């Protein structure tokens, strides 16, 4: 691994570049023995920008001693042609999928730049915005009586087990209204769920985590505190797991899982059907 050459990877788009980067990362993850230097090039929506980008690709090739990899979701044929003049492995993600779709659907693609932005007026977009606002307003146990009726799912677990980022990811990607509640020592002493959660048991989903990992995360927030000590982390996790088992709350260990994996499991387990676009 230490002797492996670094390959520069460009993620190029006429929009945000999220599509190119997401698919590119999934593909590059299959090659762990190669180091990649990533260059993001969003909003390449005219010829001049494409020419400048092609220059960057040539410079990267000279620096690395190997041609760069390019993941592109450009739709304008002129900007695509300008980029292809650079020596790179050019992977046109739209070209690979648009042509088969045109054949199957019996119609031509619009090839319209920024077409995705029309989604801003869609119900899906509005639902995602509402879900994000809901997640922010109901983070870390901030909820009044009756407000949780709107929640699609309520995440519970000890502090720093991944509840907040998962709630926001579910909201942003799927329009899922996710609230989250921390389980704290007072809950373990009472041996019951906090607040009004017992009324919404069917919506509950628990996140747990390895004590060692939790201690590491908490040390970054409150170094050398009892809150972050391994002993306290073990106590809280064991108590939280007992409470979840007793209340029959479905749960997942988040230690080695990405937010994407955690969210996919929650969607499947709680059976929430939300489109991602």
Tab-separated table of C-alpha atoms in Angstrom:
chain	number	residue	atom	x	y	z
A	1	UNK	CA	0.000	0.000	0.000
A	2	UNK	CA	2.836	2.432	0.866
A	3	UNK	CA	4.406	1.970	-2.594
A	4	UNK	CA	1.148	2.453	-4.475
A	5	UNK	CA	0.913	5.448	-6.771
A	6	UNK	CA	-1.659	8.097	-6.028
A	7	UNK	CA	-4.282	8.480	-8.737
A	8	UNK	CA	-6.204	11.723	-9.050
A	9	UNK	CA	-9.960	11.385	-9.407
A	10	UNK	CA	-12.173	14.162	-10.750
A	11	UNK	CA	-15.904	14.320	-9.997
A	12	UNK	CA	-17.312	16.675	-12.618
A	13	UNK	CA	-20.875	17.931	-12.981
A	14	UNK	CA	-22.921	20.823	-14.284
A	15	UNK	CA	-24.743	20.727	-10.916
A	16	UNK	CA	-23.651	19.892	-7.398
A	17	UNK	CA	-21.717	16.751	-8.369
A	18	UNK	CA	-23.358	14.636	-5.677
A	19	UNK	CA	-24.453	11.956	-8.160
A	20	UNK	CA	-20.992	11.618	-9.721
A	21	UNK	CA	-19.286	11.571	-6.336
A	22	UNK	CA	-21.665	9.067	-4.753
A	23	UNK	CA	-21.377	6.537	-7.575
A	24	UNK	CA	-17.658	7.191	-7.976
A	25	UNK	CA	-16.993	6.512	-4.296
A	26	UNK	CA	-18.941	3.255	-4.473
A	27	UNK	CA	-16.822	2.078	-7.398
A	28	UNK	CA	-13.465	3.226	-6.033
A	29	UNK	CA	-14.145	1.523	-2.701
A	30	UNK	CA	-13.623	-1.753	-4.553
A	31	UNK	CA	-9.921	-0.895	-4.991
A	32	UNK	CA	-8.534	-0.474	-1.451
A	33	UNK	CA	-4.903	-0.934	-2.521
A	34	UNK	CA	-4.897	2.306	-4.509
A	35	UNK	CA	-4.696	5.778	-2.999
A	36	UNK	CA	-6.942	8.402	-4.581
A	37	UNK	CA	-6.679	12.180	-4.496
A	38	UNK	CA	-10.136	13.603	-5.038
A	39	UNK	CA	-10.929	16.778	-6.945
A	40	UNK	CA	-14.509	18.061	-6.994
A	41	UNK	CA	-15.550	20.202	-9.933
A	42	UNK	CA	-19.229	21.191	-9.624
A	43	UNK	CA	-21.135	23.665	-11.812
A	44	UNK	CA	-19.095	23.076	-14.990
A	45	UNK	CA	-21.879	24.529	-17.118
A	46	UNK	CA	-20.081	26.288	-19.986
A	47	UNK	CA	-17.196	25.721	-22.405
A	48	UNK	CA	-14.711	27.999	-20.617
A	49	UNK	CA	-15.154	26.134	-17.332
A	50	UNK	CA	-14.798	22.807	-19.145
A	51	UNK	CA	-11.542	23.959	-20.796
A	52	UNK	CA	-10.151	25.084	-17.433
A	53	UNK	CA	-11.123	21.732	-15.956
A	54	UNK	CA	-9.395	19.881	-18.801
A	55	UNK	CA	-6.230	21.862	-18.003
A	56	UNK	CA	-6.426	20.721	-14.375
A	57	UNK	CA	-6.759	17.123	-15.560
A	58	UNK	CA	-3.617	17.442	-17.717
A	59	UNK	CA	-1.670	18.969	-14.820
A	60	UNK	CA	-2.752	16.135	-12.523
A	61	UNK	CA	-1.605	13.585	-15.104
A	62	UNK	CA	1.859	15.168	-15.226
A	63	UNK	CA	2.109	15.330	-11.445
A	64	UNK	CA	0.960	11.737	-10.858
A	65	UNK	CA	2.687	10.162	-13.819
A	66	UNK	CA	-0.622	8.431	-14.632
A	67	UNK	CA	-3.796	9.578	-16.287
A	68	UNK	CA	-6.544	10.726	-13.897
A	69	UNK	CA	-9.936	9.100	-13.496
A	70	UNK	CA	-12.935	11.255	-14.380
A	71	UNK	CA	-16.504	10.602	-13.235
A	72	UNK	CA	-18.804	12.961	-15.120
A	73	UNK	CA	-22.511	13.720	-15.109
A	74	UNK	CA	-22.299	16.525	-17.660
A	75	UNK	CA	-25.145	16.548	-20.158
A	76	UNK	CA	-24.051	19.298	-22.579
A	77	UNK	CA	-22.262	17.605	-25.528
A	78	UNK	CA	-19.965	20.617	-26.021
A	79	UNK	CA	-18.641	20.640	-22.455
A	80	UNK	CA	-18.241	16.858	-22.602
A	81	UNK	CA	-16.237	17.173	-25.853
A	82	UNK	CA	-13.967	19.815	-24.285
A	83	UNK	CA	-13.218	17.574	-21.320
A	84	UNK	CA	-12.537	14.519	-23.458
A	85	UNK	CA	-9.567	16.319	-25.018
A	86	UNK	CA	-7.663	15.735	-21.792
A	87	UNK	CA	-5.933	12.371	-21.369
A	88	UNK	CA	-8.005	10.616	-18.713
A	89	UNK	CA	-10.131	7.561	-18.119
A	90	UNK	CA	-13.412	9.334	-18.786
A	91	UNK	CA	-16.513	7.717	-17.335
A	92	UNK	CA	-19.613	9.503	-18.588
A	93	UNK	CA	-22.231	8.267	-16.144
A	94	UNK	CA	-25.145	9.849	-18.020
A	95	UNK	CA	-24.069	8.463	-21.377
A	96	UNK	CA	-23.994	4.937	-19.982
A	97	UNK	CA	-27.578	5.178	-18.781
A	98	UNK	CA	-29.313	7.758	-20.970
A	99	UNK	CA	-28.913	5.878	-24.257
A	100	UNK	CA	-30.394	2.581	-22.973
A	101	UNK	CA	-33.258	4.547	-21.407
A	102	UNK	CA	-33.922	6.404	-24.661
A	103	UNK	CA	-34.121	3.060	-26.464
A	104	UNK	CA	-36.369	1.492	-23.846
A	105	UNK	CA	-38.711	4.483	-23.500
A	106	UNK	CA	-38.816	5.276	-27.201
A	107	UNK	CA	-38.029	8.951	-26.763
A	108	UNK	CA	-35.061	11.305	-26.732
A	109	UNK	CA	-33.617	12.750	-23.537
A	110	UNK	CA	-33.840	16.534	-23.162
A	111	UNK	CA	-30.106	16.744	-22.276
A	112	UNK	CA	-31.109	19.825	-20.278
A	113	UNK	CA	-28.460	21.188	-17.927
A	114	UNK	CA	-29.634	21.528	-14.334
A	115	UNK	CA	-32.851	19.646	-15.020
A	116	UNK	CA	-32.668	18.143	-11.527
A	117	UNK	CA	-33.305	21.540	-9.985
A	118	UNK	CA	-36.928	21.415	-11.116
A	119	UNK	CA	-37.408	19.057	-8.211
A	120	UNK	CA	-37.277	22.094	-5.923
A	121	UNK	CA	-40.960	22.631	-6.599
A	122	UNK	CA	-41.949	19.011	-6.100
A	123	UNK	CA	-43.802	17.497	-3.178
A	124	UNK	CA	-40.802	15.256	-2.495
A	125	UNK	CA	-38.541	18.265	-2.009
A	126	UNK	CA	-41.029	20.012	0.260
A	127	UNK	CA	-41.430	16.839	2.293
A	128	UNK	CA	-37.674	16.609	2.788
A	129	UNK	CA	-37.493	20.225	3.968
A	130	UNK	CA	-40.332	19.606	6.422
A	131	UNK	CA	-38.593	16.453	7.648
A	132	UNK	CA	-35.299	18.326	8.186
A	133	UNK	CA	-37.084	21.002	10.202
A	134	UNK	CA	-38.835	18.278	12.201
A	135	UNK	CA	-35.535	16.498	12.954
A	136	UNK	CA	-33.903	19.729	14.115
A	137	UNK	CA	-36.915	20.673	16.259
A	138	UNK	CA	-37.082	17.223	17.878
A	139	UNK	CA	-33.399	16.569	18.454
A	140	UNK	CA	-32.060	15.196	21.726
A	141	UNK	CA	-35.433	14.794	23.417
A	142	UNK	CA	-36.809	18.246	22.583
A	143	UNK	CA	-40.522	17.459	22.154
A	144	UNK	CA	-43.753	18.611	23.731
A	145	UNK	CA	-46.715	16.381	24.493
A	146	UNK	CA	-48.405	15.210	21.325
A	147	UNK	CA	-45.696	16.450	18.915
A	148	UNK	CA	-44.329	12.954	18.403
A	149	UNK	CA	-47.595	11.932	16.749
A	150	UNK	CA	-46.107	13.299	13.512
A	151	UNK	CA	-42.894	11.278	13.783
A	152	UNK	CA	-42.308	8.410	11.359
A	153	UNK	CA	-39.618	6.969	13.619
A	154	UNK	CA	-38.139	7.851	17.028
A	155	UNK	CA	-34.508	6.911	17.619
A	156	UNK	CA	-33.402	6.116	21.161
A	157	UNK	CA	-29.976	5.346	22.580
A	158	UNK	CA	-27.257	6.687	24.843
A	159	UNK	CA	-25.671	10.050	24.089
A	160	UNK	CA	-23.333	10.031	21.034
A	161	UNK	CA	-24.533	6.735	19.611
A	162	UNK	CA	-25.388	8.270	16.216
A	163	UNK	CA	-28.995	9.361	16.683
A	164	UNK	CA	-28.733	12.951	15.426
A	165	UNK	CA	-26.778	12.351	12.189
A	166	UNK	CA	-29.013	9.404	11.362
A	167	UNK	CA	-32.149	11.502	11.958
A	168	UNK	CA	-30.882	14.227	9.628
A	169	UNK	CA	-29.813	11.741	6.943
A	170	UNK	CA	-33.246	10.088	7.000
A	171	UNK	CA	-34.830	13.530	6.636
A	172	UNK	CA	-32.568	14.825	3.866
A	173	UNK	CA	-32.481	11.685	1.751
A	174	UNK	CA	-35.912	10.170	2.296
A	175	UNK	CA	-38.184	12.816	3.796
A	176	UNK	CA	-38.589	10.716	6.947
A	177	UNK	CA	-39.628	12.638	10.050
A	178	UNK	CA	-37.267	11.287	12.687
A	179	UNK	CA	-37.144	12.428	16.299
A	180	UNK	CA	-34.498	11.226	18.710
A	181	UNK	CA	-34.322	10.772	22.482
A	182	UNK	CA	-31.213	10.176	24.599
A	183	UNK	CA	-31.356	7.456	27.222
A	184	UNK	CA	-29.702	8.847	30.360
A	185	UNK	CA	-28.790	7.466	33.829
A	186	UNK	CA	-32.039	8.809	35.310
A	187	UNK	CA	-33.991	6.633	32.871
A	188	UNK	CA	-32.005	3.573	33.957
A	189	UNK	CA	-32.603	4.343	37.634
A	190	UNK	CA	-36.352	4.672	37.008
A	191	UNK	CA	-36.119	1.610	34.757
A	192	UNK	CA	-38.545	3.130	32.269
A	193	UNK	CA	-38.625	5.045	28.994
A	194	UNK	CA	-38.338	8.840	29.171
A	195	UNK	CA	-41.256	11.198	28.683
A	196	UNK	CA	-44.186	9.985	26.644
A	197	UNK	CA	-42.225	7.465	24.569
A	198	UNK	CA	-44.217	4.513	25.896
A	199	UNK	CA	-47.192	5.810	23.880
A	200	UNK	CA	-45.177	5.516	20.664
A	201	UNK	CA	-43.420	2.200	21.232
A	202	UNK	CA	-44.258	1.012	17.709
A	203	UNK	CA	-42.227	3.943	16.296
A	204	UNK	CA	-39.143	3.369	18.454
A	205	UNK	CA	-35.828	2.158	17.069
A	206	UNK	CA	-32.730	1.819	19.228
A	207	UNK	CA	-29.097	2.543	18.413
A	208	UNK	CA	-26.327	1.019	20.475
A	209	UNK	CA	-22.545	1.147	20.140
A	210	UNK	CA	-19.416	-0.565	21.476
A	211	UNK	CA	-18.266	0.970	24.803
A	212	UNK	CA	-14.715	1.488	23.524
A	213	UNK	CA	-15.911	3.428	20.495
A	214	UNK	CA	-18.374	5.453	22.577
A	215	UNK	CA	-15.648	6.380	25.042
A	216	UNK	CA	-13.411	7.505	22.174
A	217	UNK	CA	-16.164	9.720	20.727
A	218	UNK	CA	-17.030	11.228	24.106
A	219	UNK	CA	-13.370	11.909	24.917
A	220	UNK	CA	-13.300	14.269	21.927
A	221	UNK	CA	-16.210	16.190	23.422
A	222	UNK	CA	-15.380	16.059	27.155
A	223	UNK	CA	-11.814	14.791	27.694
A	224	UNK	CA	-11.049	12.924	30.929
A	225	UNK	CA	-14.613	13.245	32.235
A	226	UNK	CA	-16.730	10.584	33.903
A	227	UNK	CA	-19.137	11.008	30.993
A	228	UNK	CA	-16.409	9.774	28.626
A	229	UNK	CA	-14.862	7.110	30.872
A	230	UNK	CA	-14.909	3.557	29.579
A	231	UNK	CA	-16.465	2.345	32.839
A	232	UNK	CA	-19.392	4.763	32.534
A	233	UNK	CA	-19.846	4.011	28.828
A	234	UNK	CA	-20.078	0.299	29.592
A	235	UNK	CA	-22.640	0.938	32.322
A	236	UNK	CA	-24.837	3.156	30.139
A	237	UNK	CA	-24.765	0.823	27.125
A	238	UNK	CA	-25.547	-2.280	29.170
A	239	UNK	CA	-28.396	-0.482	30.959
A	240	UNK	CA	-29.755	0.878	27.646
A	241	UNK	CA	-29.662	-2.562	26.053
A	242	UNK	CA	-31.525	-4.087	29.011
A	243	UNK	CA	-34.179	-1.383	28.751
A	244	UNK	CA	-34.556	-1.908	25.004
A	245	UNK	CA	-34.908	-5.661	25.437
A	246	UNK	CA	-37.483	-5.252	28.180
A	247	UNK	CA	-39.510	-2.777	26.104
A	248	UNK	CA	-39.107	-4.950	22.985
A	249	UNK	CA	-37.488	-2.092	21.034
A	250	UNK	CA	-35.858	-3.031	17.750
A	251	UNK	CA	-32.203	-1.979	17.742
A	252	UNK	CA	-28.955	-1.919	15.797
A	253	UNK	CA	-25.275	-1.732	16.750
A	254	UNK	CA	-23.911	1.347	14.977
A	255	UNK	CA	-20.235	0.759	15.808
A	256	UNK	CA	-19.011	-0.391	12.397
A	257	UNK	CA	-21.871	0.821	10.227
A	258	UNK	CA	-22.142	3.949	8.117
A	259	UNK	CA	-25.082	6.318	8.414
A	260	UNK	CA	-26.267	5.016	5.035
A	261	UNK	CA	-26.289	1.420	6.332
A	262	UNK	CA	-28.006	2.390	9.574
A	263	UNK	CA	-30.675	4.353	7.695
A	264	UNK	CA	-31.304	1.535	5.200
A	265	UNK	CA	-31.811	-0.911	8.080
A	266	UNK	CA	-34.212	1.474	9.828
A	267	UNK	CA	-36.227	2.010	6.628
A	268	UNK	CA	-36.511	-1.719	6.095
A	269	UNK	CA	-37.245	-2.615	9.729
A	270	UNK	CA	-39.774	0.134	10.398
A	271	UNK	CA	-41.111	-0.338	6.863
A	272	UNK	CA	-40.999	3.288	5.844
A	273	UNK	CA	-41.524	3.767	2.123
A	274	UNK	CA	-39.911	7.016	1.005
A	275	UNK	CA	-38.468	7.813	-2.439
A	276	UNK	CA	-34.970	9.272	-2.438
A	277	UNK	CA	-35.621	11.942	-5.060
